[in-house]
Amino acid sequence: MGRWILHVDMDAFFAAVEQLDNPGLRGQPVIVGGLGPRGVVSTASYEARAFGVRSAMPMAKARRLCPQAAFLPPRFDRYEELAGRVREILSSYSPLVEPISLDEAFLDLTGTERLHGPLERVAAEIHRRIPAELGLPCSVGLAPNKLLAKLASEAAKPGGLHIVREEEVEGFLAPLPVDRLWGIGPQTTRRLAERGVHTVGDLRQVDASLLCSWFGPNAGAYLWRLARGVDDSPVVAVREAKSISQEVTYPEDLYREEAIAQELRRLALAVAGRLAEEGLLATTVRVKIRWSDFTTRTRQVRLPEPTDHPVLIADEAVVLWRRGEGHGEKGVRLLGVGLAGLVPATFRPLHLFASPRLTEAIHEVRSRYGPSSLSLGLDKGQEAR
DNA sequence: TCTGGGGTCCTAGGACCC
DNA sequence: TCTGGGGTCCTAGGACCC
């Protein structure tokens, strides 16, 4: 049975929202991203892209390429709100909506013809409704699976609608560079290029056994399927989070032990707060360190039992940090604290070791006085527990 | 031009157990 | 006396996505 998957991609979403909310910015180059000394571009409007500005580019370079642009910090609450309205529109056509990020989603339309009519018409209607109702441009792809639907919406950019039918798949894929395929990034692209493989058509010519000898059995088989546009992964409407994390790149490197420990505690309290908001407990605490030379290390520990105890999590983060090799003269560029092994808080262990009353009290103070209100006193974490 | 922050998934080695 | 063979858990790192 053939499937029909639709992919919606909002064009230059963050920048488009800023232009929507501030008409003076329309038609002008707009760059949204981190404005600090180490910021990068999140989204550039098409007017800014004309100057060579791209996502993930250091903001310093963007400023040089396009100094006349409006440089704006992201307003995630506003983007969430509009992304929610896009999802509402999509949900009116099928319950199977899978958001990929704020600006992208898949929709499984298989079997909805009787309700909504021919799928070409449904795709056209979605493509028309989103800009009409939200004032934001989007690109839409319709194809027999997620892989192809995403490539179709990409082919439709900006602002278009593209349909790929089963019989068109081979011709549609063949000329595309391999790095357009989901899962083929810079490393794999480089390794393929070294072997003379540049386009999807080239990739299709390579034997499965040869691909497996290059990339191992799993990745090899995966690439073989990609080259043929084969993808049976389902549209998954609800996904449980597997991890929660928070990290910060500092405008200037950190060197002082106390400053580093205090930052780790602050991050730990923040993630623990999100954990509790989600009604979850975590069994693994992870610390991420990026040194001034950009080498990145992670350390993690599995706890004897799941917890959402902010002080316990903060203590573990600091212990993980201190466990590491001495850092010599290197400064710390980034710190992160992550939680994994998430389970619903209904699994909370029943003994008294981690007092729920203390946990509640800490959440209470943080929600009333802000996330930083507890950071100083918690340097005595062991006593507080 | 020195390179964000939020994630997911895969691999590989060592410990440990039967 | 040249020393099995899985399976599972844990940690660390890396590729990749938006």
XYZ file of N, CA and C in Angstrom, chain A residues 137-384:
744
model
N 5.528 32.771 4.609
C 5.703 31.909 3.453
C 6.169 30.513 3.860
N 5.788 29.503 3.077
C 6.226 28.145 3.364
C 6.436 27.380 2.070
N 7.187 26.310 2.173
C 7.368 25.403 1.048
C 6.796 24.053 1.433
N 6.200 23.383 0.449
C 5.510 22.130 0.734
C 5.975 21.058 -0.253
N 6.243 19.861 0.287
C 6.576 18.714 -0.562
C 5.615 17.577 -0.285
N 5.244 16.865 -1.315
C 4.357 15.704 -1.169
C 4.989 14.532 -1.919
N 5.125 13.390 -1.229
C 5.845 12.258 -1.829
C 5.466 10.979 -1.082
N 5.921 9.823 -1.581
C 5.538 8.555 -0.958
C 6.222 8.253 0.374
N 7.231 9.030 0.794
C 7.809 8.794 2.114
C 8.448 10.077 2.646
N 8.965 10.023 3.874
C 9.493 11.222 4.523
C 10.739 11.735 3.822
N 11.637 10.805 3.493
C 12.868 11.188 2.804
C 12.561 12.021 1.566
N 11.650 11.511 0.731
C 11.341 12.181 -0.533
C 10.504 13.440 -0.316
N 9.626 13.420 0.686
C 8.797 14.599 0.940
C 9.666 15.784 1.354
N 10.685 15.490 2.166
C 11.573 16.569 2.603
C 12.394 17.106 1.430
N 12.860 16.211 0.585
C 13.601 16.652 -0.600
C 12.685 17.436 -1.546
N 11.419 17.033 -1.586
C 10.469 17.725 -2.469
C 10.241 19.158 -1.993
N 10.066 19.349 -0.676
C 9.832 20.711 -0.186
C 11.085 21.561 -0.388
N 12.245 20.931 -0.294
C 13.491 21.649 -0.533
C 13.575 22.102 -1.990
N 13.140 21.203 -2.879
C 13.138 21.552 -4.308
C 12.147 22.676 -4.589
N 11.143 22.803 -3.732
C 10.097 23.800 -3.955
C 10.487 25.186 -3.451
N 11.562 25.259 -2.659
C 11.936 26.528 -2.027
C 12.411 27.545 -3.042
N 12.141 28.831 -2.778
C 11.289 29.320 -1.686
C 9.839 29.455 -2.132
N 8.975 29.101 -1.213
C 7.572 29.419 -1.404
C 6.801 28.533 -2.364
N 7.373 27.392 -2.750
C 6.695 26.580 -3.757
C 6.073 25.312 -3.209
N 5.529 24.538 -4.141
C 4.923 23.234 -3.838
C 5.463 22.250 -4.857
N 5.976 21.124 -4.376
C 6.522 20.144 -5.316
C 6.032 18.760 -4.935
N 5.596 18.010 -5.947
C 5.106 16.651 -5.724
C 6.039 15.679 -6.432
N 6.426 14.624 -5.714
C 7.230 13.568 -6.335
C 6.406 12.286 -6.312
N 6.086 11.754 -7.510
C 5.324 10.508 -7.594
C 6.287 9.334 -7.731
N 5.781 8.176 -7.395
C 6.601 6.957 -7.382
C 7.447 6.824 -8.657
N 6.828 7.051 -9.793
C 7.535 6.820 -11.063
C 8.561 7.920 -11.357
N 8.529 8.993 -10.578
C 9.466 10.100 -10.821
C 10.698 10.031 -9.926
N 10.686 9.088 -8.975
C 11.691 9.097 -7.918
C 13.118 9.047 -8.465
N 13.379 8.115 -9.339
C 14.751 7.928 -9.811
C 15.279 9.186 -10.509
N 14.450 9.733 -11.402
C 14.875 10.924 -12.132
C 15.021 12.134 -11.227
N 14.167 12.206 -10.201
C 14.221 13.328 -9.260
C 15.508 13.286 -8.439
N 15.889 12.072 -7.997
C 17.041 11.934 -7.109
C 18.387 12.054 -7.833
N 18.462 11.463 -9.018
C 19.762 11.248 -9.665
C 20.688 12.476 -9.674
N 20.210 13.665 -10.044
C 21.134 14.800 -10.146
C 21.495 15.438 -8.803
N 20.809 15.081 -7.716
C 21.056 15.773 -6.440
C 22.424 15.406 -5.883
N 23.139 16.386 -5.308
C 24.374 16.062 -4.594
C 24.058 15.192 -3.380
N 24.946 14.256 -3.048
C 24.641 13.289 -1.986
C 24.334 13.949 -0.642
N 24.922 15.117 -0.391
C 24.736 15.695 0.947
C 23.339 16.269 1.164
N 22.509 16.199 0.140
C 21.118 16.622 0.345
C 20.318 15.526 1.026
N 20.830 14.311 1.025
C 20.100 13.202 1.633
C 20.208 13.277 3.155
N 19.093 13.006 3.813
C 19.030 12.996 5.278
C 20.013 11.962 5.835
N 20.941 12.438 6.652
C 21.881 11.504 7.266
C 23.255 11.531 6.624
N 23.383 12.183 5.469
C 24.697 12.341 4.848
C 25.185 13.752 5.128
N 26.159 13.839 6.023
C 26.710 15.125 6.421
C 28.079 15.330 5.798
N 28.836 16.272 6.350
C 30.141 16.614 5.771
C 31.118 15.426 5.719
N 31.156 14.612 6.777
C 32.120 13.507 6.815
C 31.833 12.474 5.734
N 30.580 12.042 5.684
C 30.207 11.019 4.704
C 30.346 11.568 3.287
N 29.996 12.842 3.114
C 30.146 13.467 1.794
C 31.609 13.427 1.353
N 32.498 13.741 2.296
C 33.924 13.729 1.972
C 34.398 12.323 1.611
N 33.965 11.349 2.425
C 34.409 9.978 2.169
C 33.858 9.447 0.851
N 32.651 9.865 0.501
C 32.091 9.444 -0.789
C 32.825 10.122 -1.941
N 33.126 11.407 -1.766
C 33.804 12.145 -2.841
C 35.172 11.534 -3.125
N 35.853 11.083 -2.051
C 37.155 10.437 -2.232
C 37.051 9.198 -3.112
N 35.851 8.629 -3.163
C 35.643 7.423 -3.968
C 34.897 7.732 -5.259
N 34.841 8.995 -5.597
C 34.257 9.383 -6.876
C 32.740 9.459 -6.888
N 32.132 9.447 -5.701
C 30.666 9.492 -5.624
C 30.238 10.902 -5.224
N 29.535 11.577 -6.101
C 29.145 12.962 -5.843
C 27.631 13.159 -5.841
N 26.950 12.510 -6.749
C 25.493 12.680 -6.827
C 24.799 11.404 -6.360
N 23.494 11.538 -6.143
C 22.713 10.368 -5.756
C 22.738 9.330 -6.882
N 22.778 9.819 -8.117
C 22.906 8.900 -9.253
C 24.189 8.085 -9.164
N 25.294 8.760 -8.824
C 26.563 8.044 -8.624
C 26.398 6.986 -7.532
N 25.766 7.398 -6.423
C 25.633 6.503 -5.266
C 24.843 5.252 -5.643
N 23.876 5.447 -6.498
C 23.030 4.333 -6.916
C 23.818 3.284 -7.697
N 24.907 3.704 -8.314
C 25.722 2.779 -9.108
C 26.602 1.878 -8.235
N 26.709 2.212 -6.929
C 27.634 1.470 -6.070
C 26.938 0.253 -5.466
N 27.575 -0.901 -5.602
C 27.044 -2.147 -5.035
C 26.806 -2.045 -3.540
N 25.793 -2.738 -3.079
C 25.524 -2.782 -1.639
C 26.736 -3.329 -0.882
N 27.356 -4.360 -1.424
C 28.480 -4.980 -0.708
C 29.658 -4.009 -0.614
N 29.856 -3.214 -1.658
C 30.943 -2.234 -1.633
C 30.640 -1.137 -0.602
N 29.399 -0.672 -0.581
C 29.004 0.347 0.401
C 29.234 -0.172 1.816
N 28.890 -1.457 2.045
C 29.072 -2.031 3.380
C 30.549 -2.147 3.726
N 31.387 -2.419 2.723
C 32.819 -2.516 3.019
C 33.390 -1.125 3.325
N 32.809 -0.088 2.755
C 33.277 1.270 3.037
C 32.788 1.785 4.386
N 31.524 1.513 4.686
C 30.890 2.199 5.822
C 30.382 1.258 6.907
N 30.605 -0.039 6.753
C 30.057 -0.972 7.732
C 28.666 -1.407 7.313
N 28.185 -2.511 7.890
C 26.933 -3.109 7.427
C 25.709 -2.197 7.593
N 25.610 -1.528 8.706
C 24.411 -0.731 8.944
C 24.371 0.524 8.086
N 25.459 1.307 8.166
C 25.504 2.543 7.383
C 25.486 2.230 5.892
N 26.146 1.139 5.499
C 26.176 0.765 4.089
C 24.779 0.468 3.571
N 24.036 -0.329 4.320
C 22.671 -0.662 3.912
C 21.796 0.590 3.893
N 22.032 1.463 4.852
C 21.263 2.711 4.925
C 21.495 3.563 3.674
N 22.758 3.699 3.271
C 23.082 4.497 2.094
C 22.479 3.885 0.822
N 22.503 2.554 0.771
C 21.946 1.869 -0.391
C 20.463 2.216 -0.554
N 19.755 2.240 0.561
C 18.325 2.565 0.531
C 18.103 4.046 0.209
N 18.920 4.903 0.792
C 18.814 6.337 0.502
C 18.911 6.596 -0.997
N 19.887 5.939 -1.638
C 20.141 6.187 -3.058
C 18.934 5.835 -3.908
N 18.099 4.947 -3.423
C 16.916 4.516 -4.164
C 15.647 5.191 -3.675
N 15.789 6.127 -2.758
C 14.611 6.821 -2.243
C 13.728 5.932 -1.404
N 14.328 4.886 -0.822
C 13.552 3.949 -0.009
C 13.598 4.405 1.455
N 12.441 4.569 2.058
C 12.369 5.010 3.449
C 11.011 4.616 3.999
N 10.992 3.644 4.903
C 9.690 3.245 5.453
C 9.494 3.753 6.879
N 10.309 4.738 7.294
C 10.154 5.244 8.653
C 8.793 5.926 8.790
N 8.113 5.661 9.880
C 6.755 6.179 10.061
C 6.752 7.640 10.519
N 5.645 8.314 10.284
C 5.410 9.634 10.876
C 4.972 9.400 12.312
N 5.754 9.919 13.254
C 5.495 9.670 14.665
C 5.002 10.952 15.320
N 3.736 10.940 15.743
C 3.122 12.171 16.235
C 3.652 12.569 17.606
N 3.835 11.613 18.483
C 4.277 11.939 19.843
C 5.582 11.228 20.136
N 6.570 11.984 20.462
C 7.879 11.419 20.775
C 8.245 11.782 22.209
N 8.651 10.785 22.981
C 9.108 11.062 24.339
C 10.550 11.564 24.282
N 10.834 12.598 25.058
C 12.206 13.105 25.105
C 13.115 12.054 25.731
N 14.324 11.908 25.175
C 15.286 10.959 25.726
C 16.293 11.657 26.621
N 16.441 12.946 26.442
C 17.396 13.694 27.255
C 16.992 15.167 27.309
N 17.476 15.836 28.335
C 17.254 17.275 28.500
C 18.612 17.876 28.825
N 18.947 18.976 28.213
C 20.245 19.555 28.515
C 20.211 21.066 28.383
N 21.178 21.678 28.988
C 21.338 23.121 28.868
C 22.818 23.433 28.826
N 23.231 24.244 27.881
C 24.643 24.585 27.764
C 24.799 26.044 27.402
N 25.965 26.595 27.734
C 26.235 28.008 27.479
C 27.664 28.166 26.987
N 27.812 28.924 25.921
C 29.131 29.372 25.496
C 29.354 30.746 26.103
N 30.444 30.901 26.832
C 30.672 32.162 27.548
C 31.362 33.177 26.639
N 30.989 34.449 26.799
C 31.606 35.493 25.969
C 33.121 35.500 26.143
N 33.560 35.202 27.372
C 34.993 35.058 27.627
C 35.227 33.759 28.383
N 36.345 33.108 28.117
C 36.624 31.816 28.739
C 36.654 31.926 30.263
N 36.239 30.866 30.919
C 36.283 30.802 32.378
C 37.573 30.092 32.802
N 38.164 30.584 33.866
C 39.385 29.958 34.397
C 39.233 29.595 35.864
N 38.493 30.416 36.609
C 38.425 30.219 38.069
C 37.547 29.016 38.411
N 38.119 28.165 39.247
C 37.432 26.960 39.702
C 36.046 27.270 40.292
N 35.992 28.308 41.143
C 34.716 28.621 41.798
C 33.681 29.079 40.772
N 34.144 29.860 39.785
C 33.217 30.353 38.764
C 32.670 29.187 37.947
N 33.532 28.228 37.655
C 33.115 27.072 36.860
C 32.105 26.230 37.646
N 32.428 25.977 38.920
C 31.517 25.177 39.743
C 30.174 25.883 39.892
N 30.219 27.182 40.060
C 28.969 27.925 40.239
C 28.122 27.883 38.969
N 28.769 27.989 37.827
C 28.047 27.902 36.554
C 27.422 26.521 36.386
N 28.178 25.475 36.737
C 27.630 24.121 36.617
C 26.407 23.960 37.504
N 26.477 24.516 38.706
C 25.310 24.438 39.602
C 24.118 25.174 39.024
N 24.377 26.337 38.463
C 23.292 27.120 37.875
C 22.626 26.340 36.726
N 23.461 25.752 35.860
C 22.923 24.967 34.738
C 22.164 23.747 35.246
N 22.722 23.113 36.288
C 22.083 21.911 36.834
C 20.704 22.257 37.407
N 20.620 23.371 38.121
C 19.320 23.765 38.668
C 18.331 24.052 37.550
N 18.821 24.650 36.474
C 17.929 24.960 35.352
C 17.389 23.680 34.705
N 18.279 22.706 34.435
C 17.775 21.462 33.806
C 16.900 20.693 34.772
N 17.268 20.708 36.041
C 16.439 19.998 37.021
C 15.043 20.622 37.066
N 14.981 21.928 36.924
C 13.697 22.611 36.903
C 12.849 22.166 35.716
N 13.492 22.073 34.557
C 12.756 21.619 33.365
C 12.313 20.172 33.531
N 13.189 19.364 34.132
C 12.866 17.967 34.383
C 11.590 17.851 35.218
N 11.546 18.640 36.296
C 10.385 18.594 37.186
C 9.132 19.110 36.484
N 9.299 20.151 35.681
C 8.154 20.675 34.918
C 7.549 19.605 34.021
N 8.417 18.763 33.477
C 7.951 17.706 32.577
C 7.439 16.492 33.347
N 7.576 16.532 34.667
C 7.138 15.395 35.458
C 8.006 14.166 35.265
N 9.320 14.389 35.140
C 10.245 13.293 34.870
C 11.314 13.194 35.950
N 11.946 12.030 36.003
C 13.139 11.818 36.804
C 14.245 11.365 35.865
N 15.497 11.596 36.278
C 16.629 11.209 35.434
C 17.534 10.241 36.178
N 18.159 9.319 35.424
C 19.103 8.386 36.044
C 20.547 8.682 35.664
N 20.743 9.514 34.643
C 22.104 9.813 34.196
C 22.326 11.321 34.192
N 23.440 11.733 34.778
C 23.832 13.143 34.758
C 25.075 13.264 33.884
N 25.059 14.258 33.006
C 26.145 14.423 32.047
C 26.676 15.853 32.130
N 27.982 15.986 32.028
C 28.593 17.309 31.984
C 29.353 17.433 30.675
N 29.244 18.580 30.055
C 29.942 18.821 28.789
C 30.869 20.012 28.972
N 32.087 19.864 28.518
C 33.090 20.923 28.640
C 33.701 21.152 27.266
N 33.703 22.392 26.842
C 34.452 22.726 25.625
C 35.562 23.677 26.031
N 36.794 23.286 25.744
C 37.950 24.083 26.118
C 38.190 25.191 25.095
N 39.065 26.091 25.459
C 39.324 27.243 24.572
C 39.861 26.792 23.214
N 40.498 25.612 23.144
C 40.978 25.124 21.842
C 39.897 24.339 21.091
N 38.666 24.391 21.613
C 37.493 23.787 20.980
C 37.428 22.271 21.124
N 38.396 21.663 21.808
C 38.206 20.247 22.113
C 37.044 20.140 23.099
N 36.260 19.088 22.934
C 35.036 18.944 23.708
C 35.045 17.598 24.418
N 34.722 17.613 25.706
C 34.697 16.384 26.490
C 33.346 16.257 27.167
N 32.877 15.013 27.293
C 31.687 14.772 28.098
C 32.034 13.738 29.149
N 31.396 13.880 30.291
C 31.529 12.876 31.348
C 30.143 12.622 31.886
N 29.857 11.370 32.163
C 28.517 11.076 32.663
C 28.587 10.021 33.752
N 27.558 10.007 34.543
C 27.493 9.016 35.607
C 26.054 8.531 35.741
N 25.938 7.266 36.015
C 24.615 6.699 36.234
C 24.352 6.669 37.731
N 23.214 7.210 38.123
C 22.874 7.282 39.537
C 22.257 5.972 39.986
N 22.365 5.686 41.265
C 21.777 4.440 41.765
C 20.268 4.394 41.551
N 19.626 5.563 41.475
C 18.189 5.565 41.218
C 17.787 6.903 40.609
N 16.655 6.936 39.904
C 16.244 8.176 39.243
C 15.924 9.285 40.246
N 16.197 10.501 39.845
C 15.954 11.637 40.730
C 15.596 12.882 39.929
N 14.960 13.841 40.619
C 14.836 15.188 40.059
C 15.334 16.203 41.090
N 16.139 15.692 42.018
C 16.615 16.516 43.123
C 17.666 17.517 42.623
N 17.338 18.822 42.657
C 18.241 19.815 42.064
C 19.630 19.827 42.709
N 19.668 19.698 44.018
C 20.964 19.787 44.700
C 21.811 18.553 44.401
N 21.162 17.405 44.413
C 21.858 16.160 44.079
C 22.433 16.230 42.665
N 21.624 16.705 41.731
C 22.069 16.804 40.337
C 23.229 17.800 40.222
N 23.101 18.920 40.925
C 24.169 19.924 40.889
C 25.458 19.352 41.484
N 25.332 18.623 42.588
C 26.515 18.010 43.206
C 27.191 17.043 42.251
N 26.384 16.219 41.585
C 26.952 15.241 40.643
C 27.678 15.943 39.504
N 27.098 17.044 39.041
C 27.724 17.779 37.933
C 29.101 18.289 38.352
N 29.175 18.821 39.558
C 30.453 19.362 40.024
C 31.462 18.228 40.256
N 30.988 17.107 40.774
C 31.878 15.949 40.962
C 32.429 15.477 39.617
N 31.559 15.414 38.624
C 32.000 14.994 37.283
C 33.070 15.948 36.749
N 32.851 17.211 36.953
C 33.837 18.204 36.513
C 35.180 17.969 37.200
N 35.137 17.778 38.513
C 36.399 17.656 39.272
C 37.107 16.343 38.996
N 36.339 15.354 38.486
C 36.914 14.052 38.215
C 37.899 14.102 37.047
N 37.778 15.138 36.226
C 38.524 15.173 34.975
C 39.987 15.486 35.149
N 40.691 15.359 34.060
C 42.117 15.691 34.060
C 42.288 17.178 34.329
N 43.417 17.565 34.870
C 43.680 18.969 35.121
C 43.622 19.735 33.830
N 43.206 20.975 33.903
C 42.998 21.673 32.648
C 44.150 22.586 32.278
N 45.246 22.475 32.997
C 46.425 23.248 32.620
C 46.113 24.716 32.479
N 46.498 25.266 31.363
C 46.297 26.691 31.138
C 45.032 26.973 30.339
N 44.382 25.878 29.868
C 43.253 26.085 28.971
C 42.064 26.693 29.697
N 41.381 27.598 29.027
C 40.153 28.161 29.572
C 38.967 27.314 29.148
N 37.853 27.557 29.825
C 36.615 26.843 29.512
C 35.733 27.762 28.677
N 35.423 27.306 27.485
C 34.614 28.095 26.557
C 33.122 27.828 26.745
N 32.810 26.557 26.993
C 31.399 26.155 27.105
C 31.239 25.169 28.247
N 30.132 25.297 28.969
C 29.755 24.290 29.955
C 28.336 23.847 29.673
N 28.072 22.565 29.885
C 26.714 22.063 29.718
C 26.409 21.016 30.770
N 25.147 20.934 31.144
C 24.687 19.870 32.028
C 23.507 19.198 31.359
N 23.551 17.874 31.276
C 22.475 17.140 30.624
C 21.958 16.019 31.508
N 20.708 15.641 31.280
C 20.085 14.557 32.021
C 19.534 13.555 31.021
N 19.738 12.270 31.312
C 19.229 11.221 30.426
C 18.704 10.075 31.274
N 18.274 9.033 30.612
C 17.651 7.931 31.342
C 16.381 8.428 32.016
N 15.541 9.100 31.238
C 14.368 9.771 31.807
C 13.227 8.784 32.028
N 12.599 8.899 33.175
C 11.426 8.077 33.479
C 10.369 8.973 34.108
N 9.096 8.608 33.960
C 8.031 9.410 34.580
C 8.210 9.480 36.091
N 7.852 10.622 36.670
C 8.054 10.817 38.107
C 7.175 9.900 38.941
N 6.227 9.224 38.321
C 5.420 8.251 39.068
C 6.270 7.076 39.528
N 7.476 6.934 38.922
C 8.396 5.875 39.345
C 9.279 6.311 40.509
N 8.960 7.441 41.090
C 9.808 7.972 42.148
C 10.037 6.933 43.243
N 11.274 6.735 43.617
C 11.546 5.795 44.703
C 10.920 6.307 45.997
N 10.466 5.402 46.821
C 9.616 5.826 47.930
C 10.353 6.117 49.232
N 11.636 5.869 49.274
C 12.299 6.085 50.565
C 12.634 7.561 50.782
N 13.258 7.873 51.893
C 13.330 9.263 52.326
C 14.651 9.940 52.013
N 15.515 9.235 51.333
C 16.861 9.760 51.085
C 16.834 11.143 50.443
N 16.101 11.279 49.334
C 15.998 12.583 48.692
C 14.640 13.168 49.048
N 14.646 14.011 50.040
C 13.397 14.516 50.582
C 12.579 15.273 49.551
N 11.374 14.786 49.247
C 10.526 15.501 48.285
C 10.209 16.908 48.778
N 10.176 17.088 50.091
C 9.837 18.426 50.603
C 10.932 19.417 50.264
N 12.176 18.971 50.327
C 13.272 19.877 49.968
C 13.206 20.197 48.479
N 12.971 19.146 47.676
C 12.839 19.370 46.231
C 11.758 20.404 45.953
N 10.618 20.202 46.598
C 9.513 21.143 46.388
C 9.897 22.539 46.816
N 10.563 22.632 47.939
C 10.937 23.959 48.463
C 11.854 24.667 47.481
N 12.784 23.898 46.892
C 13.723 24.511 45.951
C 12.999 24.982 44.701
N 12.100 24.137 44.189
C 11.334 24.560 43.007
C 10.509 25.802 43.330
N 9.959 25.808 44.529
C 9.121 26.922 44.956
C 9.921 28.227 44.949
N 11.096 28.195 45.559
C 11.914 29.401 45.628
C 12.337 29.834 44.228
N 12.714 28.850 43.435
C 13.166 29.205 42.078
C 12.043 29.813 41.259
N 10.837 29.260 41.386
C 9.765 29.788 40.548
C 9.340 31.168 41.050
N 9.498 31.416 42.361
C 9.078 32.714 42.879
C 10.128 33.792 42.632
N 11.401 33.426 42.819
C 12.445 34.457 42.772
C 13.375 34.332 41.574
N 13.110 33.367 40.709
C 13.940 33.234 39.508
C 15.006 32.177 39.681
N 15.488 31.670 38.548
C 16.400 30.520 38.554
C 17.725 30.768 39.255
N 18.141 32.033 39.352
C 19.452 32.289 39.944
C 19.365 32.501 41.446
N 18.137 32.482 41.991
C 17.965 32.892 43.380
C 18.649 31.945 44.361
N 18.945 30.724 43.946
C 19.509 29.772 44.891
C 20.983 29.479 44.652
N 21.551 30.084 43.655
C 22.864 29.618 43.223
C 23.946 29.799 44.284
N 23.915 30.901 45.028
C 25.025 31.158 45.946
C 25.067 30.149 47.083
N 23.955 30.005 47.811
C 23.930 29.136 48.970
C 24.231 27.690 48.615
N 23.967 27.304 47.376
C 24.126 25.906 46.992
C 25.583 25.497 46.873
N 26.495 26.427 47.017
C 27.891 26.018 47.073
C 28.141 25.106 48.269
N 27.212 25.141 49.232
C 27.306 24.202 50.348
C 26.364 23.039 50.102
N 26.373 22.545 48.904
C 25.406 21.533 48.504
C 25.315 20.349 49.448
N 26.438 19.841 49.900
C 26.422 18.653 50.754
C 25.625 18.911 52.032
N 25.811 20.103 52.612
C 25.083 20.406 53.842
C 23.594 20.558 53.568
N 23.283 21.217 52.438
C 21.885 21.480 52.130
C 21.095 20.183 51.991
